[in-house]
Short mmCIF file of C-alpha atoms in Angstrom, two decimals:
data_model
loop_
_atom_site.label_atom_id
_atom_site.label_comp_id
_atom_site.label_asym_id
_atom_site.label_seq_id
_atom_site.Cartn_x
_atom_site.Cartn_y
_atom_site.Cartn_z
CA MET A 110 53.86 -26.36 -25.85
CA HIS A 111 57.54 -25.55 -25.92
CA ILE A 112 59.02 -26.47 -29.42
CA THR A 113 62.69 -26.24 -30.37
CA VAL A 114 63.49 -26.32 -34.01
CA ILE A 115 67.00 -27.18 -34.94
CA GLY A 116 67.99 -25.77 -38.27
CA ALA A 117 67.21 -22.18 -39.69
CA GLY A 118 66.81 -23.08 -43.24
CA ALA A 119 63.66 -22.34 -45.21
CA TRP A 120 61.77 -25.36 -44.03
CA GLY A 121 62.70 -25.17 -40.41
CA THR A 122 61.98 -21.45 -40.36
CA ALA A 123 58.60 -21.90 -42.13
CA LEU A 124 57.47 -24.46 -39.58
CA ALA A 125 58.72 -22.26 -36.70
CA ILE A 126 56.59 -19.50 -38.04
CA ALA A 127 53.54 -21.71 -38.42
CA ALA A 128 53.72 -22.92 -34.73
CA ALA A 129 54.65 -19.69 -33.20
CA GLY A 130 51.20 -18.39 -33.05
CA ALA A 131 49.97 -21.02 -30.62
CA HIS A 132 53.11 -22.23 -28.95
CA THR A 133 56.48 -21.11 -27.49
CA VAL A 134 58.98 -21.77 -30.26
CA ARG A 135 62.68 -21.52 -30.39
CA LEU A 136 64.48 -21.58 -33.81
CA TRP A 137 68.09 -22.74 -33.36
CA ALA A 138 70.73 -21.81 -36.07
CA ARG A 139 74.09 -23.53 -36.16
CA ASP A 140 75.70 -20.12 -36.79
CA ALA A 141 75.32 -17.91 -33.72
CA GLN A 142 75.89 -14.79 -35.87
CA GLN A 143 73.06 -15.79 -38.24
CA ALA A 144 70.74 -16.37 -35.23
CA ALA A 145 71.62 -12.93 -33.98
CA ARG A 146 70.66 -11.41 -37.31
CA LEU A 147 67.37 -13.25 -37.39
CA GLN A 148 66.48 -12.13 -33.78
CA ALA A 149 67.34 -8.50 -34.61
CA GLN A 150 66.00 -8.16 -38.23
CA ARG A 151 63.02 -10.44 -37.79
CA VAL A 152 63.41 -11.95 -41.28
CA ASN A 153 65.38 -14.92 -42.65
CA ALA A 154 66.67 -12.92 -45.64
CA ARG A 155 68.68 -15.83 -47.07
CA TYR A 156 65.99 -18.55 -47.02
CA LEU A 157 62.65 -16.80 -46.74
CA PRO A 158 63.07 -13.23 -47.87
CA GLY A 159 60.16 -10.89 -47.30
CA VAL A 160 58.52 -13.22 -44.72
CA PRO A 161 58.40 -11.53 -41.22
CA LEU A 162 59.28 -13.61 -38.28
CA PRO A 163 56.47 -13.39 -35.60
CA ALA A 164 57.36 -11.50 -32.44
CA ALA A 165 56.96 -14.53 -30.26
CA LEU A 166 59.43 -16.61 -32.25
CA VAL A 167 62.82 -16.65 -30.36
CA CYS A 168 66.02 -17.12 -32.64
CA ASP A 169 69.12 -18.39 -31.02
CA GLY A 170 72.14 -20.26 -32.09
CA GLY A 171 75.55 -21.75 -31.62
CA ASP A 172 76.93 -25.35 -31.14
CA ALA A 173 75.13 -28.26 -29.55
CA ALA A 174 76.49 -27.54 -26.16
CA ALA A 175 74.84 -24.09 -26.09
CA LEU A 176 71.57 -25.63 -26.87
CA ALA A 177 71.55 -27.94 -23.91
CA PRO A 178 70.07 -25.68 -21.41
CA THR A 179 67.06 -25.12 -23.69
CA LEU A 180 66.25 -28.87 -23.63
CA ALA A 181 65.10 -28.85 -20.01
CA HIS A 182 62.01 -26.79 -21.18
CA THR A 183 61.34 -28.47 -24.41
CA ASP A 184 58.29 -30.56 -25.16
CA LEU A 185 59.20 -31.37 -28.86
CA VAL A 186 62.44 -31.21 -30.74
CA VAL A 187 62.31 -30.83 -34.48
CA ILE A 188 65.54 -31.48 -36.51
CA ALA A 189 65.39 -29.37 -39.64
CA THR A 190 68.74 -29.98 -41.02
CA PRO A 191 69.57 -31.75 -44.37
CA MET A 192 69.83 -35.52 -44.16
CA ALA A 193 73.58 -35.39 -43.77
CA GLY A 194 73.14 -33.77 -40.29
CA LEU A 195 70.55 -36.07 -38.86
CA ARG A 196 72.85 -38.80 -37.50
CA ALA A 197 74.96 -36.43 -35.43
CA TRP A 198 71.99 -34.62 -33.93
CA LEU A 199 70.15 -37.82 -32.97
CA GLN A 200 73.38 -39.11 -31.29
CA TRP A 201 73.74 -35.91 -29.36
CA LEU A 202 70.08 -35.66 -28.35
CA ALA A 203 70.19 -39.35 -27.14
CA ALA A 204 72.48 -38.26 -24.47
CA ALA A 205 71.54 -34.68 -23.92
CA LEU A 206 67.79 -35.19 -23.42
CA PRO A 207 68.09 -37.67 -20.52
CA ALA A 208 70.72 -35.42 -18.98
CA ALA A 209 68.14 -32.50 -19.07
CA GLY A 210 65.67 -34.67 -17.47
CA ARG A 211 63.52 -34.99 -20.75
CA ALA A 212 64.17 -38.62 -21.74
CA THR A 213 60.67 -38.96 -23.17
CA THR A 214 60.67 -35.71 -25.27
CA PRO A 215 59.73 -36.63 -28.81
CA VAL A 216 62.41 -36.03 -31.41
CA VAL A 217 61.21 -35.74 -35.04
CA TRP A 218 62.83 -34.68 -38.39
CA LEU A 219 61.86 -32.91 -41.57
CA CYS A 220 64.66 -34.18 -43.93
CA LYS A 221 63.83 -36.53 -46.66
CA GLY A 222 66.09 -38.99 -48.38
CA PHE A 223 68.51 -41.83 -47.83
CA GLU A 224 71.65 -41.01 -45.85
CA ARG A 225 74.95 -41.52 -47.77
CA PRO A 226 76.42 -44.88 -46.94
CA GLN A 227 78.65 -44.77 -43.90
CA GLU A 228 82.11 -46.35 -43.95
CA ASP A 229 80.84 -49.52 -42.32
CA ALA A 230 77.61 -49.93 -44.29
CA ALA A 231 76.92 -51.08 -47.86
CA VAL A 232 73.80 -49.01 -48.23
CA GLY A 233 72.42 -45.60 -47.04
CA LEU A 234 69.69 -45.62 -44.39
CA LEU A 235 66.42 -43.74 -43.93
CA GLY A 236 65.84 -41.53 -40.89
CA HIS A 237 64.12 -44.08 -38.75
CA GLU A 238 66.92 -46.64 -39.60
CA ILE A 239 69.55 -44.15 -38.50
CA ALA A 240 67.59 -43.50 -35.24
CA ALA A 241 67.44 -47.28 -34.61
CA HIS A 242 71.26 -47.59 -34.91
CA VAL A 243 72.31 -44.54 -32.99
CA ALA A 244 69.51 -43.50 -30.60
CA PRO A 245 67.22 -46.55 -30.07
CA ALA A 246 65.87 -45.08 -26.77
CA LEU A 247 64.63 -41.86 -28.34
CA ARG A 248 60.88 -41.45 -29.20
CA VAL A 249 61.14 -40.40 -32.85
CA GLY A 250 59.09 -39.68 -35.94
CA VAL A 251 58.99 -37.65 -39.19
CA LEU A 252 56.88 -34.86 -40.52
CA SER A 253 56.52 -35.12 -44.26
CA GLY A 254 54.25 -34.46 -47.19
CA PRO A 255 53.69 -32.09 -50.06
CA SER A 256 54.90 -28.76 -48.86
CA PHE A 257 56.87 -25.81 -50.18
CA ALA A 258 58.42 -23.69 -47.22
CA GLN A 259 57.45 -20.39 -48.91
CA GLU A 260 53.75 -21.37 -48.99
CA VAL A 261 53.72 -22.63 -45.41
CA ALA A 262 55.46 -19.42 -44.11
CA ALA A 263 52.84 -17.33 -46.10
CA GLY A 264 50.04 -19.14 -44.31
CA LEU A 265 48.71 -20.99 -47.37
CA PRO A 266 46.74 -24.27 -46.75
CA THR A 267 48.89 -27.28 -46.54
CA ALA A 268 48.39 -30.92 -45.45
CA LEU A 269 51.16 -32.97 -43.82
CA VAL A 270 51.74 -36.41 -42.39
CA ALA A 271 53.06 -37.11 -38.88
CA ALA A 272 54.55 -40.61 -39.03
CA SER A 273 55.97 -42.68 -36.16
CA LEU A 274 55.56 -46.10 -34.60
CA ASP A 275 54.93 -44.31 -31.32
CA ALA A 276 51.39 -42.86 -31.00
CA ALA A 277 52.58 -40.28 -28.50
CA VAL A 278 54.97 -38.88 -30.99
CA ARG A 279 52.23 -38.67 -33.74
CA GLU A 280 49.91 -36.88 -31.21
CA ALA A 281 52.72 -34.45 -30.22
CA LEU A 282 53.16 -33.54 -33.94
CA VAL A 283 49.47 -32.98 -34.35
CA ALA A 284 49.34 -30.90 -31.16
CA ALA A 285 52.33 -28.75 -32.41
CA PHE A 286 51.42 -28.01 -35.90
CA HIS A 287 47.73 -28.65 -36.68
CA GLY A 288 45.92 -25.30 -37.09
CA PRO A 289 44.15 -23.02 -39.45
CA THR A 290 46.41 -23.40 -42.24
CA LEU A 291 48.20 -26.70 -41.56
CA ARG A 292 46.32 -30.02 -41.42
CA ILE A 293 48.26 -32.89 -39.97
CA TYR A 294 47.35 -36.45 -40.65
CA ALA A 295 48.76 -39.22 -38.34
CA ASN A 296 50.27 -42.48 -39.90
CA ASP A 297 52.09 -45.25 -38.32
CA ASP A 298 53.78 -46.36 -41.51
CA ILE A 299 57.02 -44.51 -41.00
CA VAL A 300 58.86 -46.78 -43.67
CA GLY A 301 56.32 -45.84 -46.39
CA VAL A 302 56.33 -42.06 -45.46
CA GLU A 303 60.12 -41.95 -45.57
CA VAL A 304 60.55 -43.99 -48.79
CA GLY A 305 58.06 -41.56 -50.40
CA GLY A 306 59.89 -38.56 -49.32
CA ALA A 307 63.19 -39.91 -50.49
CA VAL A 308 62.27 -41.29 -53.98
CA LYS A 309 60.05 -38.34 -55.05
CA ASN A 310 63.18 -36.14 -55.10
CA VAL A 311 64.78 -38.39 -57.70
CA MET A 312 61.60 -38.45 -59.71
CA ALA A 313 61.44 -34.63 -59.66
CA ILE A 314 64.87 -34.48 -61.32
CA ALA A 315 63.63 -36.82 -64.09
CA THR A 316 60.42 -34.75 -64.58
CA GLY A 317 62.29 -31.51 -64.66
CA LEU A 318 64.48 -32.98 -67.27
CA CYS A 319 61.39 -34.08 -69.30
CA ASP A 320 59.83 -30.74 -69.08
CA GLY A 321 63.14 -28.86 -69.89
CA LEU A 322 63.48 -30.89 -72.99
CA ARG A 323 59.86 -29.95 -73.83
CA LEU A 324 58.77 -33.58 -74.27
CA GLY A 325 55.07 -32.78 -73.56
CA HIS A 326 52.39 -33.48 -70.95
CA ASN A 327 52.01 -37.08 -72.03
CA ALA A 328 55.67 -37.85 -71.07
CA ARG A 329 55.32 -35.97 -67.84
CA ALA A 330 52.30 -38.00 -66.86
CA ALA A 331 54.03 -41.20 -67.77
CA LEU A 332 57.12 -40.24 -65.61
CA ILE A 333 55.05 -39.36 -62.60
CA THR A 334 53.02 -42.55 -62.85
CA ARG A 335 55.95 -44.84 -63.39
CA GLY A 336 57.78 -43.03 -60.72
CA LEU A 337 55.10 -43.78 -58.28
CA ALA A 338 55.29 -47.42 -59.29
CA GLU A 339 59.09 -47.52 -58.62
CA MET A 340 58.65 -45.72 -55.32
CA THR A 341 55.93 -48.29 -54.23
CA ARG A 342 58.00 -51.22 -55.26
CA LEU A 343 60.93 -50.05 -53.24
CA GLY A 344 58.70 -49.28 -50.25
CA LEU A 345 57.04 -52.64 -50.25
CA ALA A 346 60.40 -54.35 -50.38
CA LEU A 347 61.36 -52.36 -47.28
CA GLY A 348 58.14 -53.30 -45.34
CA ALA A 349 55.93 -50.36 -46.20
CA ARG A 350 52.25 -50.49 -46.81
CA ALA A 351 50.96 -49.98 -50.48
CA ASP A 352 48.24 -47.60 -49.48
CA THR A 353 50.73 -45.09 -47.93
CA PHE A 354 52.07 -44.32 -51.46
CA MET A 355 48.53 -43.30 -52.52
CA GLY A 356 48.50 -40.64 -49.75
CA LEU A 357 50.08 -37.16 -49.06
CA SER A 358 53.65 -38.46 -48.50
CA GLY A 359 53.56 -40.63 -51.72
CA LEU A 360 51.51 -39.26 -54.62
CA GLY A 361 50.92 -35.92 -53.09
CA ASP A 362 54.62 -35.11 -52.56
CA LEU A 363 55.52 -36.66 -55.94
CA VAL A 364 53.18 -34.52 -57.74
CA LEU A 365 54.20 -31.34 -55.91
CA THR A 366 57.96 -31.87 -56.19
CA ALA A 367 57.84 -33.09 -59.87
CA THR A 368 55.52 -30.22 -61.21
CA GLY A 369 56.03 -27.26 -58.86
CA ASP A 370 58.69 -24.76 -59.96
CA LEU A 371 59.48 -24.06 -56.26
CA SER A 372 60.99 -27.59 -56.36
CA ARG A 373 64.81 -27.36 -56.21
CA ASN A 374 65.00 -31.02 -57.58
CA ARG A 375 62.76 -30.25 -60.44
CA GLN A 376 64.95 -27.19 -61.11
CA VAL A 377 68.06 -29.43 -61.28
CA GLY A 378 66.34 -31.40 -64.03
CA LEU A 379 65.35 -28.23 -65.94
CA LEU A 380 68.90 -26.74 -65.68
CA LEU A 381 70.42 -29.97 -67.00
CA ALA A 382 68.11 -29.95 -69.94
CA GLN A 383 69.34 -26.57 -70.68
CA GLY A 384 72.93 -27.78 -71.03
CA MET A 385 74.19 -26.84 -67.62
CA THR A 386 76.71 -29.21 -65.96
CA LEU A 387 75.57 -30.71 -62.67
CA ALA A 388 77.96 -28.46 -60.71
CA GLN A 389 76.58 -25.42 -62.42
CA ALA A 390 72.98 -26.45 -61.79
CA VAL A 391 73.59 -27.03 -58.05
CA ASP A 392 75.63 -23.92 -57.61
CA SER A 393 72.88 -21.95 -59.18
CA LEU A 394 70.27 -23.05 -56.74
CA GLY A 395 72.11 -21.86 -53.56
CA HIS A 396 70.10 -24.49 -51.63
CA VAL A 397 70.48 -28.23 -51.08
CA ALA A 398 68.57 -30.38 -53.59
CA GLU A 399 68.43 -33.60 -51.79
CA GLY A 400 67.75 -35.80 -54.91
CA VAL A 401 71.19 -35.10 -56.30
CA TYR A 402 72.68 -36.69 -53.21
CA SER A 403 70.14 -39.44 -52.61
CA ALA A 404 69.64 -40.81 -56.25
CA ARG A 405 72.84 -43.07 -56.06
CA THR A 406 71.77 -44.23 -52.68
CA VAL A 407 68.13 -44.90 -53.71
CA ALA A 408 69.55 -46.93 -56.65
CA ARG A 409 72.02 -48.91 -54.47
CA ARG A 410 69.33 -49.65 -51.93
CA ALA A 411 67.02 -50.89 -54.74
CA ALA A 412 69.71 -53.13 -56.20
CA THR A 413 70.45 -54.85 -52.91
CA LEU A 414 66.74 -55.74 -52.63
CA GLY A 415 66.33 -56.79 -56.35
CA VAL A 416 63.87 -53.93 -57.04
CA ARG A 417 63.59 -52.56 -60.60
CA MET A 418 63.92 -48.79 -60.65
CA PRO A 419 64.87 -47.75 -64.37
CA ILE A 420 63.99 -44.08 -63.93
CA THR A 421 66.16 -43.84 -60.93
CA ASP A 422 68.96 -45.75 -62.82
CA ALA A 423 68.60 -43.18 -65.69
CA VAL A 424 68.81 -40.22 -63.27
CA VAL A 425 71.92 -41.71 -61.76
CA ALA A 426 73.58 -42.16 -65.05
CA LEU A 427 72.67 -38.57 -65.99
CA LEU A 428 74.10 -37.09 -62.74
CA ASP A 429 77.26 -39.15 -63.19
CA GLY A 430 77.71 -37.92 -66.72
CA ALA A 431 77.33 -41.38 -68.28
CA LEU A 432 74.24 -40.22 -70.26
CA GLN A 433 73.32 -36.87 -71.82
CA PRO A 434 69.71 -35.73 -71.25
CA ARG A 435 68.31 -36.96 -74.55
CA GLU A 436 70.25 -40.14 -74.28
CA ALA A 437 68.58 -40.76 -70.91
CA VAL A 438 65.16 -40.30 -72.45
CA ALA A 439 66.07 -42.59 -75.30
CA TRP A 440 67.31 -45.34 -72.96
CA LEU A 441 64.08 -45.17 -70.94
CA MET A 442 61.82 -45.44 -74.05
CA GLY A 443 64.02 -48.16 -75.68
CA ARG A 444 63.73 -50.72 -72.86
CA ASP A 445 61.93 -53.90 -73.51
CA PRO A 446 58.12 -53.88 -73.12
CA VAL A 447 56.76 -55.17 -69.77
CA ALA A 448 53.38 -55.54 -68.20
CA GLU A 449 52.21 -52.63 -66.12
#
């Protein structure tokens, strides 16, 4: 199989490394100079320092036009950019793949979250909703689940979910990435898988805040459990299945992102608890923390559907500076009692 991974950040690089042992993989960087360094130095020093790139992995880069000739030989396209870049790549691939004679090539993405609302939209969209708007003819899906890039790149055991309404896309993802260290489960509930991937980042900020304030394990367990309830309520309102949220892309990804110190979103909460401003916390990470950008969009989407998401609302108030860390906790604890 010939796989093209667009985006040479930590996660794109990690998956390219994982697949390179069994397939022909091209890792495409937006910056041609960065791609040349990767190809020459055989390491992604910025995002995965110390992890060697397999000799079989080809690193290339440049603008989208420079990528076009590669598509004629590509069996699977993986978009490994932040959510902000997904729309543009889907639009471009919708035209470029048919032009390359590869109209049925599956296109999947790794990014998690809701897109920021466009000028003509009241709410932000999930990845599959973006695809339906700008590239309805593409065969699309998402690869999600509890995964830190560093551990995948190191060959540590990981289980992921390949989600799509198209069985051929699910099968392509399993064929591309299932192996000795990666176990890929197929799921046709792309709505539930994407909601889980989006909301868990917001909950990780809340849990990081809780741990940074040293509120204890009881509080952490409560936040994760009630966070799962919020995630499920939103998913059901959008048409997802409840059982999806008890799987890898729901509970699994939530637990990992909320409790694992490799989680950038958890780190944001920890840093805010230490007294940093949001700008200072984000700058100190050096990487994108999607929860920072998607929290407001999650809250807005929930409000339009009449879904209660108090933890999300508290995170938004915290990020906006309307509440200080301890005030956010006091607000959550002081709400009127409700049935579970």
